[in-house]
Amino acid sequence: MKLIRVMVVALTAAAAVVVGPQAAFAIPSGTGWSGSWKYTGGTSIQVTLDVPGAKLVANGWDALGVRAFVLNVTDTVADGKCAYVKWTGAATTEHWACGSGTTVQVTGLPSSTNAVTAVLCRDSTSHNNKTNCNVIDVPSSSTDAFIRTEGNGAHWKYYDGYSGEDWGAWVTIGGVDFDYFGWDDTPAGQRWIKSWVTLLEPSCGSGTILNASPAASLSICSQYDYSDNLPDTHVTGTAWGTGCTWAIGINQPKHCIKVRVPEPN
């Protein structure tokens, strides 16, 4: 089935042909910052976070919305600092890995039906100076079984400074993709964001960027593959975006995923 493109701009993360303003890159650079969560099967989920010098990989099992995770926290740089993780699910726990190449595996975390928030930072060996903190939110699937569909998820990453934009974020819900591309400090203290909703099968989808000026939202339905763009907009601080999808011609609730892109600090 032919995919109809309303914009001439490529929609994939690999494309670096998006035309935008000259970026004033965040200080420090966002290079090496990324985050993701994805259902790799109907009962399995993986969460990742990266900052320069630290990495989190969490593998989870989802039994009808009741999830349990095993965390792997890695210190990746020999600089006398540690990797730090704050994990919030059924309860909040903290974990460290210190020493270049050192990985600490955390098991026995309580299972939970809650949404999960993970924070990854660099920290001093005395555990009192956390910097370069990166965060990701993983929605609960206990009240929305559709979230557990294989392939559903969200990810974002900062580029190396040579692409046309500072960062990209992508959300997949069933047969609908939501793509966000941002330029930091454009103008100073704000982010400029371009975004699209792409229907890969007969369906409906809606995308919204919160706290946007001007307002940026779009709702579309199509019996064919289709793509349309949200209005370009600016936000201040951390950018939030929400993508929702529902089946065309069927009275189903929306399935919504929210994503935010932390600013390097």
Short mmCIF file of C-alpha atoms in Angstrom, two decimals:
data_model
loop_
_atom_site.label_atom_id
_atom_site.label_comp_id
_atom_site.label_asym_id
_atom_site.label_seq_id
_atom_site.Cartn_x
_atom_site.Cartn_y
_atom_site.Cartn_z
CA MET A 1 0.00 0.00 0.00
CA LYS A 2 1.44 3.34 -0.98
CA LEU A 3 2.38 5.68 1.85
CA ILE A 4 1.14 9.22 1.23
CA ARG A 5 3.61 11.87 2.38
CA VAL A 6 2.18 15.29 3.00
CA MET A 7 5.62 16.72 3.86
CA VAL A 8 8.69 16.48 1.68
CA VAL A 9 10.82 16.12 4.79
CA ALA A 10 11.95 12.57 5.57
CA LEU A 11 10.41 11.05 8.69
CA THR A 12 13.10 8.62 9.75
CA ALA A 13 15.64 9.19 12.49
CA ALA A 14 18.44 8.42 10.05
CA ALA A 15 17.50 11.27 7.76
CA ALA A 16 19.54 14.39 8.36
CA VAL A 17 17.90 16.48 5.67
CA VAL A 18 15.39 18.27 7.91
CA VAL A 19 15.84 21.98 7.37
CA GLY A 20 15.84 23.98 10.59
CA PRO A 21 17.50 26.88 12.32
CA GLN A 22 21.16 26.86 13.26
CA ALA A 23 21.13 25.08 16.62
CA ALA A 24 22.72 26.59 19.70
CA PHE A 25 23.69 23.30 21.30
CA ALA A 26 23.08 22.76 24.98
CA ILE A 27 26.05 23.00 27.30
CA PRO A 28 27.18 20.36 28.01
CA SER A 29 26.41 18.72 24.67
CA GLY A 30 23.66 16.16 24.68
CA THR A 31 25.87 13.70 22.81
CA GLY A 32 25.48 10.28 24.43
CA TRP A 33 22.11 11.06 26.07
CA SER A 34 19.24 8.73 25.17
CA GLY A 35 16.36 6.78 26.62
CA SER A 36 13.90 4.12 25.52
CA TRP A 37 11.28 1.64 26.56
CA LYS A 38 9.77 -1.01 24.33
CA TYR A 39 7.64 -4.12 24.55
CA THR A 40 9.75 -6.81 22.88
CA GLY A 41 6.95 -9.34 23.29
CA GLY A 42 3.49 -9.56 24.77
CA THR A 43 4.95 -10.17 28.22
CA SER A 44 8.46 -8.68 27.97
CA ILE A 45 9.68 -5.08 28.15
CA GLN A 46 13.07 -3.39 28.10
CA VAL A 47 14.02 0.05 29.45
CA THR A 48 17.33 1.80 28.69
CA LEU A 49 18.94 5.08 29.73
CA ASP A 50 22.32 6.53 28.77
CA VAL A 51 24.45 9.49 29.78
CA PRO A 52 28.19 9.78 29.11
CA GLY A 53 29.78 7.53 31.71
CA ALA A 54 26.68 5.65 32.87
CA LYS A 55 24.16 3.19 31.47
CA LEU A 56 20.96 1.49 32.66
CA VAL A 57 19.37 -1.57 31.06
CA ALA A 58 16.24 -2.95 32.76
CA ASN A 59 14.57 -6.12 31.50
CA GLY A 60 11.04 -6.72 32.69
CA TRP A 61 8.25 -9.29 32.57
CA ASP A 62 4.66 -8.16 32.32
CA ALA A 63 1.96 -10.56 33.52
CA LEU A 64 -1.32 -8.86 32.59
CA GLY A 65 -0.06 -5.51 33.84
CA VAL A 66 1.88 -6.77 36.86
CA ARG A 67 5.52 -6.05 36.04
CA ALA A 68 8.84 -7.04 37.57
CA PHE A 69 12.29 -5.86 36.47
CA VAL A 70 15.94 -6.80 36.74
CA LEU A 71 18.23 -3.76 36.56
CA ASN A 72 21.77 -3.63 35.19
CA VAL A 73 23.63 -0.44 36.15
CA THR A 74 27.02 0.18 34.50
CA ASP A 75 29.77 2.71 35.16
CA THR A 76 31.39 3.11 31.73
CA VAL A 77 34.15 5.71 32.34
CA ALA A 78 37.27 5.60 34.53
CA ASP A 79 36.87 9.06 36.05
CA GLY A 80 36.50 8.30 39.75
CA LYS A 81 32.73 8.68 39.64
CA CYS A 82 29.83 6.25 39.84
CA ALA A 83 26.69 5.45 37.91
CA TYR A 84 23.54 6.11 39.96
CA VAL A 85 19.96 4.95 39.39
CA LYS A 86 16.79 6.01 41.18
CA TRP A 87 14.05 3.52 40.29
CA THR A 88 10.43 4.27 41.21
CA GLY A 89 7.77 1.57 40.73
CA ALA A 90 5.98 -0.06 43.64
CA ALA A 91 8.57 1.74 45.79
CA THR A 92 11.61 3.94 45.27
CA THR A 93 15.05 2.36 45.42
CA GLU A 94 18.56 3.68 44.70
CA HIS A 95 21.51 1.80 43.21
CA TRP A 96 25.16 2.54 42.31
CA ALA A 97 27.91 1.03 40.18
CA CYS A 98 31.44 2.39 40.70
CA GLY A 99 34.53 1.66 38.63
CA SER A 100 34.96 1.72 34.86
CA GLY A 101 33.24 -1.28 33.29
CA THR A 102 31.60 -2.29 36.56
CA THR A 103 28.02 -3.57 36.22
CA VAL A 104 25.77 -4.08 39.23
CA GLN A 105 22.72 -6.28 38.70
CA VAL A 106 19.70 -5.56 40.89
CA THR A 107 17.15 -8.32 41.41
CA GLY A 108 14.34 -8.80 43.89
CA LEU A 109 12.61 -5.49 43.17
CA PRO A 110 8.92 -5.59 44.14
CA SER A 111 6.49 -6.24 41.30
CA SER A 112 4.08 -3.44 40.52
CA THR A 113 1.14 -2.36 38.38
CA ASN A 114 2.35 1.25 38.61
CA ALA A 115 3.98 3.37 35.98
CA VAL A 116 7.77 3.40 36.31
CA THR A 117 10.09 6.39 36.45
CA ALA A 118 13.82 5.79 36.15
CA VAL A 119 16.56 8.39 36.72
CA LEU A 120 20.18 7.80 35.72
CA CYS A 121 22.96 10.13 36.91
CA ARG A 122 26.69 10.40 37.39
CA ASP A 123 27.59 10.59 41.08
CA SER A 124 30.60 10.99 43.32
CA THR A 125 31.95 7.94 45.14
CA SER A 126 30.59 9.46 48.36
CA HIS A 127 27.15 9.45 46.75
CA ASN A 128 26.46 13.12 47.40
CA ASN A 129 27.02 14.90 44.08
CA LYS A 130 24.64 13.72 41.38
CA THR A 131 25.05 15.37 37.96
CA ASN A 132 24.05 14.75 34.34
CA CYS A 133 20.71 13.24 35.36
CA ASN A 134 18.55 11.62 32.68
CA VAL A 135 14.95 10.43 33.22
CA ILE A 136 12.40 8.24 31.47
CA ASP A 137 8.75 7.41 32.15
CA VAL A 138 7.24 4.00 31.39
CA PRO A 139 3.43 3.90 31.45
CA SER A 140 1.47 1.26 33.33
CA SER A 141 -0.24 -1.41 31.26
CA SER A 142 -2.54 -2.66 34.00
CA THR A 143 -5.52 -0.58 32.84
CA ASP A 144 -4.69 -0.64 29.11
CA ALA A 145 -3.73 -4.06 27.80
CA PHE A 146 -3.07 -2.61 24.34
CA ILE A 147 0.08 -0.93 25.67
CA ARG A 148 1.55 -4.44 26.02
CA THR A 149 1.51 -4.96 22.24
CA GLU A 150 4.88 -6.09 20.87
CA GLY A 151 6.67 -3.14 19.26
CA ASN A 152 4.89 -0.47 21.29
CA GLY A 153 7.20 1.97 22.99
CA ALA A 154 9.04 5.26 22.92
CA HIS A 155 12.65 6.32 22.47
CA TRP A 156 14.64 9.51 22.07
CA LYS A 157 18.25 10.50 21.64
CA TYR A 158 20.55 13.45 21.26
CA TYR A 159 22.66 13.49 18.12
CA ASP A 160 26.38 14.19 17.78
CA GLY A 161 25.96 17.80 16.69
CA TYR A 162 26.23 17.12 12.96
CA SER A 163 22.57 16.42 12.23
CA GLY A 164 20.01 19.00 11.28
CA GLU A 165 18.43 18.91 14.71
CA ASP A 166 19.61 18.49 18.30
CA TRP A 167 17.42 15.53 19.21
CA GLY A 168 14.69 13.21 18.00
CA ALA A 169 11.92 11.35 19.82
CA TRP A 170 9.71 8.57 18.47
CA VAL A 171 6.56 6.93 19.85
CA THR A 172 4.97 3.80 18.37
CA ILE A 173 1.45 2.67 19.33
CA GLY A 174 0.14 -0.15 17.19
CA GLY A 175 0.10 1.04 13.59
CA VAL A 176 0.68 4.72 14.38
CA ASP A 177 4.06 6.47 14.68
CA PHE A 178 4.69 9.86 16.28
CA ASP A 179 7.94 11.63 15.41
CA TYR A 180 9.34 14.71 17.18
CA PHE A 181 12.49 16.63 16.24
CA GLY A 182 13.84 19.49 18.35
CA TRP A 183 16.35 22.31 18.33
CA ASP A 184 17.46 23.54 21.77
CA ASP A 185 17.92 27.23 22.63
CA THR A 186 16.04 28.36 19.51
CA PRO A 187 15.41 31.10 20.49
CA ALA A 188 17.44 31.27 23.70
CA GLY A 189 15.80 29.36 26.53
CA GLN A 190 13.27 27.66 24.27
CA ARG A 191 13.02 24.59 22.06
CA TRP A 192 11.73 24.61 18.51
CA ILE A 193 9.91 21.37 17.65
CA LYS A 194 8.71 19.80 14.41
CA SER A 195 6.53 16.71 14.62
CA TRP A 196 4.46 14.26 12.56
CA VAL A 197 1.74 11.65 12.95
CA THR A 198 2.04 8.70 10.55
CA LEU A 199 -0.65 6.05 10.10
CA LEU A 200 0.84 2.77 8.90
CA GLU A 201 -2.52 1.00 8.66
CA PRO A 202 -6.21 2.00 8.67
CA SER A 203 -6.53 3.79 11.99
CA CYS A 204 -6.85 7.12 13.77
CA GLY A 205 -4.14 9.01 15.60
CA SER A 206 -3.68 12.25 17.48
CA GLY A 207 -0.51 13.99 18.61
CA THR A 208 -0.09 16.88 21.02
CA ILE A 209 2.88 18.88 22.27
CA LEU A 210 2.05 20.23 25.71
CA ASN A 211 2.93 23.73 26.89
CA ALA A 212 3.46 24.66 23.26
CA SER A 213 3.39 28.21 21.89
CA PRO A 214 1.74 28.33 19.42
CA ALA A 215 -0.52 25.37 20.21
CA ALA A 216 0.48 22.16 18.44
CA SER A 217 -1.92 19.25 18.05
CA LEU A 218 -3.33 17.12 15.25
CA SER A 219 -5.98 14.41 14.90
CA ILE A 220 -6.31 12.35 11.72
CA CYS A 221 -8.09 9.20 10.52
CA SER A 222 -7.45 7.30 7.32
CA GLN A 223 -8.29 4.02 5.61
CA TYR A 224 -4.88 4.23 3.96
CA ASP A 225 -1.26 4.80 4.95
CA TYR A 226 -1.03 8.50 5.63
CA SER A 227 1.19 11.12 7.26
CA ASP A 228 0.60 14.69 8.38
CA ASN A 229 2.57 17.22 10.37
CA LEU A 230 1.72 19.13 13.52
CA PRO A 231 2.30 22.89 13.49
CA ASP A 232 5.87 23.91 14.30
CA THR A 233 6.02 25.24 17.83
CA HIS A 234 8.20 26.31 20.75
CA VAL A 235 8.30 25.05 24.33
CA THR A 236 10.30 26.07 27.36
CA GLY A 237 12.12 23.63 29.62
CA THR A 238 11.57 19.90 29.15
CA ALA A 239 9.50 19.12 26.08
CA TRP A 240 6.46 16.94 26.63
CA GLY A 241 4.58 15.25 23.82
CA THR A 242 1.60 12.89 23.84
CA GLY A 243 0.64 10.41 21.14
CA CYS A 244 -2.70 8.60 21.07
CA THR A 245 -4.19 6.00 18.74
CA TRP A 246 -7.46 4.14 18.37
CA ALA A 247 -8.94 1.74 15.81
CA ILE A 248 -10.93 3.29 13.00
CA GLY A 249 -14.63 2.48 12.92
CA ILE A 250 -14.52 0.85 16.35
CA ASN A 251 -15.65 2.51 19.54
CA GLN A 252 -12.44 2.05 21.51
CA PRO A 253 -10.75 4.31 24.04
CA LYS A 254 -7.58 6.10 23.04
CA HIS A 255 -4.29 4.48 23.96
CA CYS A 256 -1.93 7.31 24.90
CA ILE A 257 1.81 7.49 25.57
CA LYS A 258 3.58 10.55 26.93
CA VAL A 259 7.26 11.24 26.25
CA ARG A 260 9.65 13.90 27.53
CA VAL A 261 13.18 14.75 26.44
CA PRO A 262 15.41 15.90 29.33
CA GLU A 263 17.82 18.74 28.74
CA PRO A 264 21.50 17.93 29.36
CA ASN A 265 22.79 19.51 32.56
#
